[in-house]
GROMACS .gro file of C-alpha atoms in nm:
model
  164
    1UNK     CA    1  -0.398   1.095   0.388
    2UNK     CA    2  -0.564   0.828   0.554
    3UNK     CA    3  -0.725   0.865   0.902
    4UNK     CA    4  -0.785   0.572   1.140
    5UNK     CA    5  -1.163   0.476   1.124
    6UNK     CA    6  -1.184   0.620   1.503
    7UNK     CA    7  -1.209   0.987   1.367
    8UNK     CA    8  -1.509   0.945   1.167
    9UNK     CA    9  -1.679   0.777   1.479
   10UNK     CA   10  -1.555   1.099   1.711
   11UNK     CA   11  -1.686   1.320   1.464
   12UNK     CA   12  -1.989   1.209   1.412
   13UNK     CA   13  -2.043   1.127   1.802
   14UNK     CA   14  -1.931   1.492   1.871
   15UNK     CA   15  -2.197   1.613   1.530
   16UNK     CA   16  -2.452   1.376   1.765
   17UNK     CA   17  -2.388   1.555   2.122
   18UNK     CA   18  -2.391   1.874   1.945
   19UNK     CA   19  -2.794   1.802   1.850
   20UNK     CA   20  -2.898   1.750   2.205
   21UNK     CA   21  -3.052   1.998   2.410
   22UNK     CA   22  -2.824   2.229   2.580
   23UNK     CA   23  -2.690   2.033   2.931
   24UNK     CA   24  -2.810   1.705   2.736
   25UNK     CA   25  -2.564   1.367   2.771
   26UNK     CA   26  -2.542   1.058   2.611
   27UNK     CA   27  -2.342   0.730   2.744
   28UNK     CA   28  -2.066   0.593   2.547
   29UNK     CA   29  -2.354   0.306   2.517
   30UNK     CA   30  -2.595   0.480   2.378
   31UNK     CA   31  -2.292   0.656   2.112
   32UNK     CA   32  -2.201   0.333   2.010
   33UNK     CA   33  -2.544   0.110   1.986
   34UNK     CA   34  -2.689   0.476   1.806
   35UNK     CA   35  -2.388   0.406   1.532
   36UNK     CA   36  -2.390  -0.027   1.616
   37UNK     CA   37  -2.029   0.041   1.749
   38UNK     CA   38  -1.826  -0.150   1.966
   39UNK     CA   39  -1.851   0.031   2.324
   40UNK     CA   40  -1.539  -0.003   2.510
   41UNK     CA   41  -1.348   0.144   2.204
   42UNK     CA   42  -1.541   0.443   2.164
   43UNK     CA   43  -1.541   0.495   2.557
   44UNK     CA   44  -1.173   0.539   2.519
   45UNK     CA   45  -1.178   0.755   2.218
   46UNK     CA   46  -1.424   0.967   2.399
   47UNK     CA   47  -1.253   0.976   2.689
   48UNK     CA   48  -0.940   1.178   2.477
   49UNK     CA   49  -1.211   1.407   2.340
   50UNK     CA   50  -1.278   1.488   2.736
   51UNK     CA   51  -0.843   1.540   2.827
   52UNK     CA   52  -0.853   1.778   2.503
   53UNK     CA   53  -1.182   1.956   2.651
   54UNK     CA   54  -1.398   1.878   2.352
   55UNK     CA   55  -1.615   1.695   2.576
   56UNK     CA   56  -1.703   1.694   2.933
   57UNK     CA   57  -1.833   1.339   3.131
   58UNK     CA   58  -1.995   1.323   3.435
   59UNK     CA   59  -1.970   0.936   3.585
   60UNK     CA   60  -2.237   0.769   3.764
   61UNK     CA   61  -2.630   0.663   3.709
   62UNK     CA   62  -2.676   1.023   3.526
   63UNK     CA   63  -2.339   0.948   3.397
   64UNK     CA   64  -2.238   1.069   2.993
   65UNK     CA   65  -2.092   1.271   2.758
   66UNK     CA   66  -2.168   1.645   2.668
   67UNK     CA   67  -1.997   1.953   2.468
   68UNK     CA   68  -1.755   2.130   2.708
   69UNK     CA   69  -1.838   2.409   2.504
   70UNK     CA   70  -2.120   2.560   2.279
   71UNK     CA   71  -2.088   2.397   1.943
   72UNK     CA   72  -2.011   2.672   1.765
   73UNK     CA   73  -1.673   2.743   1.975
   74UNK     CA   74  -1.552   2.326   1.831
   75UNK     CA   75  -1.409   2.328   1.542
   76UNK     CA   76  -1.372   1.978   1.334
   77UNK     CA   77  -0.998   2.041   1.327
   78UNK     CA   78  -1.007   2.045   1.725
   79UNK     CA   79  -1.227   1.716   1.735
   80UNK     CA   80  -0.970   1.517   1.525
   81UNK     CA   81  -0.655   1.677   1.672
   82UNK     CA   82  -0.785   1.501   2.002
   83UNK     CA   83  -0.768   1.160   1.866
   84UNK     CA   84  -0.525   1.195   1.606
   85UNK     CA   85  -0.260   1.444   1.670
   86UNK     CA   86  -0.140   1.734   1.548
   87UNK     CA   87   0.146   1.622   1.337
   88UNK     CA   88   0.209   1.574   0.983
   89UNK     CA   89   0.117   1.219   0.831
   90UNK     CA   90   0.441   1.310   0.591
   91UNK     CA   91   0.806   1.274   0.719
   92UNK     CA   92   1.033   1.392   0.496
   93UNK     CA   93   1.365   1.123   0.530
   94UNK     CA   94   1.564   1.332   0.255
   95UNK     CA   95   1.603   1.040   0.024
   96UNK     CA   96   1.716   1.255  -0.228
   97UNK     CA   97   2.038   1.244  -0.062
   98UNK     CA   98   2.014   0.894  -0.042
   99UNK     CA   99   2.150   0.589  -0.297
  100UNK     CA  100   2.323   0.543  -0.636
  101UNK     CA  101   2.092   0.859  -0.689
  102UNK     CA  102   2.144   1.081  -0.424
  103UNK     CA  103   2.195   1.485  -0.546
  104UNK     CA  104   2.482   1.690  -0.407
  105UNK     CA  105   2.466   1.848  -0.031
  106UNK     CA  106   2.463   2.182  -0.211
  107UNK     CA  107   2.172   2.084  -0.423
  108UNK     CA  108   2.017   2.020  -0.114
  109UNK     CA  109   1.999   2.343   0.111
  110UNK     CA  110   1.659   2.424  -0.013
  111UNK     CA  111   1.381   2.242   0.175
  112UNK     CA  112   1.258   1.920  -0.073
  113UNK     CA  113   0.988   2.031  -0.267
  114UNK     CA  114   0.782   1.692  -0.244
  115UNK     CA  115   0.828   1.838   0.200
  116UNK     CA  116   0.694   2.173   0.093
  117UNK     CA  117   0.420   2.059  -0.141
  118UNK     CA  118   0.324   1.787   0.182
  119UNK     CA  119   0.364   2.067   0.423
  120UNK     CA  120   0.114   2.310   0.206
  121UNK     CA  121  -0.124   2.012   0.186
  122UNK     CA  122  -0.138   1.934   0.510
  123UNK     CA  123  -0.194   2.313   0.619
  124UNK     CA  124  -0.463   2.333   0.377
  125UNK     CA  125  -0.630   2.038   0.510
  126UNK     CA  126  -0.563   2.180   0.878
  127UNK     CA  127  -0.735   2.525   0.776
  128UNK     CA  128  -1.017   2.356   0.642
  129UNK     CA  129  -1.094   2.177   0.917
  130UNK     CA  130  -1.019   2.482   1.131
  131UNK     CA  131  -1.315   2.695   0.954
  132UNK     CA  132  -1.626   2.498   1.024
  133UNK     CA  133  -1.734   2.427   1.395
  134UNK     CA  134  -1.978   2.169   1.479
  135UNK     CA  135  -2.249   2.410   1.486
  136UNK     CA  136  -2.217   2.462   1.111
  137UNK     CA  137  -2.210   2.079   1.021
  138UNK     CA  138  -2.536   2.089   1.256
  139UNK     CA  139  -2.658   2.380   1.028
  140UNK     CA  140  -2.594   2.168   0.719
  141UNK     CA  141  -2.781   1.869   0.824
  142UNK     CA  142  -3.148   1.783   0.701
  143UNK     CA  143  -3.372   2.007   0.952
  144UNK     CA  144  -3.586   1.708   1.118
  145UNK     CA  145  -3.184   1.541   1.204
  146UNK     CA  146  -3.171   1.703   1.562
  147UNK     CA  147  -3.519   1.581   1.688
  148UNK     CA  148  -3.476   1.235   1.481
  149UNK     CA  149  -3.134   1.206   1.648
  150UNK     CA  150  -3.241   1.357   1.998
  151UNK     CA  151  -3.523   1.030   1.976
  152UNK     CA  152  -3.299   0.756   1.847
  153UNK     CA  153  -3.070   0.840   2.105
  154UNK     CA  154  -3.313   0.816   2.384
  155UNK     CA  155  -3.441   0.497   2.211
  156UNK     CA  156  -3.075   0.362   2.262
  157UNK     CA  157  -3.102   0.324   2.639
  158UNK     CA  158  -3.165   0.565   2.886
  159UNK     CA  159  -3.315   0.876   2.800
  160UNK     CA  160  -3.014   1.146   2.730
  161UNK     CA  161  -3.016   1.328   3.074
  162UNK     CA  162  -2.961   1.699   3.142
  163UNK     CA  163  -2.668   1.785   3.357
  164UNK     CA  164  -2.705   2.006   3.667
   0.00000   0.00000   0.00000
């Protein structure tokens, strides 16, 4: 499975908001000269974490982007779901009924097992992502990450401001 490049810059932008201070935002400027991305793209990958409710923004001077929720109620497989979708990467076309080699309709009432082994796969992948919140990749990071990343971040541009 390969993911657009976009989902490991919303998941690591989500990991980021997640180490601010509770209320804390960053600007999509900030995100992206924090990880030297470009700025209008990320705004609009943000902006779909904020319609799925990943994220909230407030506009303005004190404008940015926050957690909607505590960061141990976002799970990773919410975060890429936003920007990605929730459907297989694997269409099954039935080729197997297909050509000069194409099996018999009544070898064929059984779901294809290449669908089912895809399907498994991609239910594993979805659990896995399912189990660990952005709190826990937060947990997992070095311990000085938060306040290093908390001080980059105000470094970046404005300081990150607290919402009311």
């Amino acid at each position: 499975m390969k993911l657009p490049v976009s989902t490991e810059w919303v998941l690591h932008c989500a990991t980021t908001l997640a180490q601010l201070e509770p209320g804390a935002t960053a600007s999509a400027a900030q995100l992206a000269a924090y990880y030297d991305l470009p700025a209008p793209y990320l705004a609009k990958q943000l902006q779909a974490l904020v319609k799925a409710g990943v994220l909230a923004a407030t506009t303005g001077p004190r404008g940015g982007f926050r957690l909607a929720r505590p960061a141990s109620e976002i799970t990773l497989l919410q975060v890429v779901e936003a920007v990605d979708g929730a459907s297989s990467p694997y269409e099954c076309q039935e080729i197997r009924q297909r050509g000069r080699g194409a099996l018999p309709a009544e070898d064929c009432r059984e779901t294809c097992p290449l669908a089912a082994k895809m399907s498994d796969a991609h239910d594993a992948w979805r659990r896995s992502l399912a189990a660990d919140s952005l709190a826990d990749i937060v947990a997992g990071l070095p311990p000085t990450a938060p306040a290093r990343t908390r001080s980059l971040i105000a470094a970046t541009g404005s300081a990150p401001r607290r919402t009311p």
